[in-house]
XYZ file of C-alpha atoms in Angstrom:
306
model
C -12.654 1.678 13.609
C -9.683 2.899 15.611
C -6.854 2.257 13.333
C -7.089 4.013 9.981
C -3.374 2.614 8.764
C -1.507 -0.346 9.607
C 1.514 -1.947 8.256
C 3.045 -5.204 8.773
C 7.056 -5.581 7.822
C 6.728 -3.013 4.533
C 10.365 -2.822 2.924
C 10.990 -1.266 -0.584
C 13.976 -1.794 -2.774
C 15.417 -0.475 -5.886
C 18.036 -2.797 -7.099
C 20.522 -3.335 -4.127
C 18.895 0.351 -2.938
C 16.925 -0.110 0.696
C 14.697 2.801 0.223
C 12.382 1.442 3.297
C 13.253 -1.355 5.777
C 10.516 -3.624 7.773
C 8.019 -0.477 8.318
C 5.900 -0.747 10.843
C 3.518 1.709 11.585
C -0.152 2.466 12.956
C -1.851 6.102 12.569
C -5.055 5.710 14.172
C -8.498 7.397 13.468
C -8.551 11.582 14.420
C -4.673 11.781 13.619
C -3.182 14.190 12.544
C 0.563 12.269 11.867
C 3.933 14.080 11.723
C 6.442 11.821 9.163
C 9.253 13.234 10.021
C 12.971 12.669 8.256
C 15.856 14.272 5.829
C 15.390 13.999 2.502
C 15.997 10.533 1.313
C 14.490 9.353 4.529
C 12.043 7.308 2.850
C 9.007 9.575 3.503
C 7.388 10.224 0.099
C 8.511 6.311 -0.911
C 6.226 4.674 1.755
C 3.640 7.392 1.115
C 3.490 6.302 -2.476
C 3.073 2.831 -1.324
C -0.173 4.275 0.763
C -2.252 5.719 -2.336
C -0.975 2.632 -4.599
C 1.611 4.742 -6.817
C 4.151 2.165 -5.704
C 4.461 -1.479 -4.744
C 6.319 -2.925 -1.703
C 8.977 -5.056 -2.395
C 8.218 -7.217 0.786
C 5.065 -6.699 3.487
C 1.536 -5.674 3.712
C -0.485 -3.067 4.764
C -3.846 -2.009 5.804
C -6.003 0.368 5.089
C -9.419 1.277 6.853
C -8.704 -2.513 7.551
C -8.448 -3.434 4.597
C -5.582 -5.398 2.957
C -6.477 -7.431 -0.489
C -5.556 -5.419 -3.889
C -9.427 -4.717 -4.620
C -10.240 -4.526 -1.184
C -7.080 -1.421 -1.042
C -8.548 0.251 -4.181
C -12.132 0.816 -2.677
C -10.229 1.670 0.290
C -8.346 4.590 -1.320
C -11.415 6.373 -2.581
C -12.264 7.484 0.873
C -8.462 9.224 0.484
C -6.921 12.394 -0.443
C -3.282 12.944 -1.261
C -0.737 15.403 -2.562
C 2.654 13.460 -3.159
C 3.593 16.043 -5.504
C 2.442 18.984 -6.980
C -0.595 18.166 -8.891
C -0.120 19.780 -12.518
C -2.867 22.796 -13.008
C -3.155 24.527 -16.574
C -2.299 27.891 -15.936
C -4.452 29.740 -18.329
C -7.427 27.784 -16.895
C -9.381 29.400 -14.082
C -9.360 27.689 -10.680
C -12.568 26.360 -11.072
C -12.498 24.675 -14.683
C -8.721 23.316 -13.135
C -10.704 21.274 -10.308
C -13.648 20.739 -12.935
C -11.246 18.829 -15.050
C -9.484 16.728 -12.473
C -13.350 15.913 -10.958
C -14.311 14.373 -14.541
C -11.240 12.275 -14.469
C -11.582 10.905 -11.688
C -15.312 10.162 -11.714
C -16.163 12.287 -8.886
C -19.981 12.371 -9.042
C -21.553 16.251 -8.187
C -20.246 19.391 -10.191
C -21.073 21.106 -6.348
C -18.210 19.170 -5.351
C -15.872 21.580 -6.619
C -17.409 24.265 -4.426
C -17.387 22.242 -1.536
C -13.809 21.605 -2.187
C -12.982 24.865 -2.406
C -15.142 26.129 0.686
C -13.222 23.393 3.097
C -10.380 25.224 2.243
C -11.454 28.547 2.384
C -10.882 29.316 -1.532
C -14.261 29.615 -2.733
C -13.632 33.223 -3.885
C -10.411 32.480 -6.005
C -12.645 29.954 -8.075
C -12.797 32.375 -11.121
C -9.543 33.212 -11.259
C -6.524 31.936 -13.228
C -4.296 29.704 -11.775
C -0.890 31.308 -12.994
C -2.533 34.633 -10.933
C -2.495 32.859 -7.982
C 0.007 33.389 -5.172
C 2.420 30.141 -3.914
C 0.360 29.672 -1.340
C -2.727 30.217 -2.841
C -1.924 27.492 -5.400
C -1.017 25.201 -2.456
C -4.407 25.801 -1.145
C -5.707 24.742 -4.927
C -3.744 21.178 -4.736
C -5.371 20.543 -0.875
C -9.457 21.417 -2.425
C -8.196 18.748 -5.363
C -7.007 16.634 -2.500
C -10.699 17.485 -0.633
C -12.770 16.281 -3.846
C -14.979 13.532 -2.580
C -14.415 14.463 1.194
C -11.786 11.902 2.036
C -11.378 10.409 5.365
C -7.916 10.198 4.999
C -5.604 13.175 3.434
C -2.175 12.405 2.789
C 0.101 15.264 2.467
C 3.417 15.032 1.650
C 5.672 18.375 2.436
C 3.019 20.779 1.800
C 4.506 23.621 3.378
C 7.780 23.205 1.314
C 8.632 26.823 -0.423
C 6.441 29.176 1.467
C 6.466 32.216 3.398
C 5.675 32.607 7.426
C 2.681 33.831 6.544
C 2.001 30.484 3.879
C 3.139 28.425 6.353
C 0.957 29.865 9.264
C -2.202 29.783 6.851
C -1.796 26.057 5.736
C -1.378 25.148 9.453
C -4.564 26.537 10.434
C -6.002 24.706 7.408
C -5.217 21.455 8.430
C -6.043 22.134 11.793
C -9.695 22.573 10.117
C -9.647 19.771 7.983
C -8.727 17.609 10.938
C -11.461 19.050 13.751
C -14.189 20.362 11.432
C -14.048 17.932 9.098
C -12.772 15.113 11.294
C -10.235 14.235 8.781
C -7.079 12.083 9.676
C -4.198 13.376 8.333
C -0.331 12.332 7.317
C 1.502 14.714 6.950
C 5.538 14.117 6.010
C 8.596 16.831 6.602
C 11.788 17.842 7.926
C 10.499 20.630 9.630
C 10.318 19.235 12.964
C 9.398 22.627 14.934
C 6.473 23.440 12.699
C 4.666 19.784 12.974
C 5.544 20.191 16.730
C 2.557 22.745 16.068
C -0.258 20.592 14.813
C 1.154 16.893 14.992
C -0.892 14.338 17.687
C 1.644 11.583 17.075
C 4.983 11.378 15.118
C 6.760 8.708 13.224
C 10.663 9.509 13.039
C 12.480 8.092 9.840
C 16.225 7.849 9.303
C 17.802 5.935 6.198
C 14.625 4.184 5.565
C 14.141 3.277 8.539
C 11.528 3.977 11.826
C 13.085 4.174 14.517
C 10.211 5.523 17.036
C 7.051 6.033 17.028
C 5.286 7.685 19.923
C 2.492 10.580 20.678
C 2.841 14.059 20.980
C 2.674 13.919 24.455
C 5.340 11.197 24.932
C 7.350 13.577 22.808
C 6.949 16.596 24.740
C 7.818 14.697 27.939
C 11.015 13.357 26.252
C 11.684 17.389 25.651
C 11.183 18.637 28.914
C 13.095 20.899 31.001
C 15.831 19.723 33.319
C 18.197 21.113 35.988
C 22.122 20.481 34.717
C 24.128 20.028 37.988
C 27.996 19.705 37.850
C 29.075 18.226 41.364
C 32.853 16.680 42.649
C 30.401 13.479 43.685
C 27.272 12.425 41.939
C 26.764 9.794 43.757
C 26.226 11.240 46.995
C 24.465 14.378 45.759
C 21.706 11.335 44.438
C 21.535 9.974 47.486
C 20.946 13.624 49.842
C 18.148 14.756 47.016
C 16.183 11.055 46.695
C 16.629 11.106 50.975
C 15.658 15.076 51.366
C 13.825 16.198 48.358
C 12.038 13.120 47.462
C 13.325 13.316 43.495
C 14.096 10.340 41.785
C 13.730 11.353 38.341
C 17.337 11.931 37.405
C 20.101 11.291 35.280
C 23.540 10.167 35.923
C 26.113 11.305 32.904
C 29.892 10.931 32.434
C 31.689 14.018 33.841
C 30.417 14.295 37.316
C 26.946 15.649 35.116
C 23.337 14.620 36.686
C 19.949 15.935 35.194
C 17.564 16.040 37.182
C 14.237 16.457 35.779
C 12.386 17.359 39.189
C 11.939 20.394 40.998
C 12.960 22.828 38.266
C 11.886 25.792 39.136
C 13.332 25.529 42.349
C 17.416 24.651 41.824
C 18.619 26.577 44.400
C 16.695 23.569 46.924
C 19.392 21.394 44.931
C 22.797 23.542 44.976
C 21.843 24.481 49.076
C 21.673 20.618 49.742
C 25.147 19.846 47.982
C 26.939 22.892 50.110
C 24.820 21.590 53.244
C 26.339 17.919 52.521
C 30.374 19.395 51.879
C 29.761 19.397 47.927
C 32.018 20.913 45.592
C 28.698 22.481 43.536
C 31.001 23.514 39.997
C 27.524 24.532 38.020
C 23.851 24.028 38.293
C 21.798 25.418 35.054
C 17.989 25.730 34.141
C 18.145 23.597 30.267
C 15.468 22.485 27.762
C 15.932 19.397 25.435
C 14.676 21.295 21.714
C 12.210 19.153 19.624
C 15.669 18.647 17.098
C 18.199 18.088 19.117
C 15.838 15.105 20.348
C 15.515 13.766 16.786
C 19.173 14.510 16.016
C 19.579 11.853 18.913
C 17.774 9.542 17.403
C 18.906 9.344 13.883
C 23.015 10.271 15.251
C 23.352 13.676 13.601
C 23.997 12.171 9.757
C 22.191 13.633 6.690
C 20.719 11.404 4.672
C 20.966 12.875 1.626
């Protein structure tokens, strides 16, 4: 099976509230999934929807390709998930924490706290108490409770929220595990763009409830490439010299007398020579990169959605 999630239309409302709006979105098998949006995007509501913690108001979904109620519910036991922080005792050690949450949920195999705790490289905390723990530490903790029954799926909603460099850096590398060691598909929701950028293989961007695009990692990094910025007295002709002499044709025209040219970047001065060659005023020519954010700013129009 290829496609792990699918939804069809999903929309959720609270009253006259539009918290998601005809959803659709596919996160296939070996993903690891950036959801990415403000707060109030609409991230943790269609996450909810995933592990059944929420209904949709409208729409259906699929899961391991499976749709009915019953059919979703034997579905979700090959899933993991941390919508919010799962609630440990603190005077309880690590161990009799995970112990506790195993017998509730019916997880056969007391060994599968230790296995928990091994895929996520804990094993050695497992005696101590929780309230000992560092933030990161205890993050780790929620992910080997998320582990229990080595899901398929793990569904992690802002898991590096609150941490250090360091915390951040360490729960990365986790993931990374999960997802190649483990072959775990992962979705994982924030509004730190830059630091999915570091483990994401596809993205989802939200805005107001909202997707509005969907596309790989690599689509995304083409969309942020590096361009030349050329300021000339005639665009037009300047096109015309560098698609007859150079060949390029992968440009930009923009208001202001503005092209970006997205060929040939590490050679502009090819570019500015031609213009002076052809009786060009050349007023600026600049080496720029499009950043992962200002990209999504684009898309969602620079508002907050608070």
């Amino acid at each position: 099976m290829s496609e792990i999630i699918r939804t069809n239309n999903i929309s959720k409302n609270y009253g006259s509230f539009t918290a998601l709006r005809d959803m659709n979105i596919t996160i296939k098998k070996g993903d690891i999934y950036g959801l990415v949006g403000n707060n109030g995007a609409g991230k943790t509501t269609f996450l909810r929807i995933l592990t059944g913690q929420s209904q949709p108001t409208s729409g259906t979904f699929e899961l391991f390709g499976k749709s009915g109620e019953k059919e979703l519910q034997r579905a979700r036991r090959r899933t993991g998930a941390i919508i919010e922080q799962p609630c440990f005792y603190p005077k309880l050690t690590v161990g009799k924490n995970l112990e506790y949450y195993r017998i509730q949920r019916g997880i056969p195999g007391k060994d599968s706290v230790d296995r928990a705790l091994e895929a996520v490289n804990i094993l050695e905390a497992k005696n101590k108490k929780f309230s000992d723990l560092s933030l990161g530490m205890k993050q780790r903790v929620g992910l080997a409770l998320a582990m229990m029954g080595e899901p398929e799926l793990l569904i992690l909603d802002e898991p590096i929220n609150g941490l250090d460099p360091s915390g951040i850096i360490e729960i990365r590398n986790l993931i990374l595990k999960l997802n190649k060691e483990n072959n775990v598909t992962i979705i994982i929701s924030s509004h730190i763009l830059s630091e999915l950028s570091n483990i994401a293989t596809s993205y989802g961007f939200l805005n107001k409830g909202v997707l509005v695009e969907q596309l790989t990692a690599k689509e995304l990094e083409d969309k942020c490439t590096s361009y030349i910025e050329v300021k000339v007295d005639n665009t037009k002709k300047l096109c015309a010299v560098i698609e007859e002499k150079l060949g390029y044709k992968n440009y930009k025209v923009l208001p202001g007398n503005v092209i970006h040219l997205f060929e040939g970047i590490k050679e502009p001065e090819k570019v500015s020579k031609l213009a002076v060659e052809n009786g060009m005023a050349l007023k600026e020519i600049t080496q720029k990169m499009i950043k992962l954010e200002d990209y999504y700013m684009s898309l969602v129009g620079g508002n907050d959605n608070e």
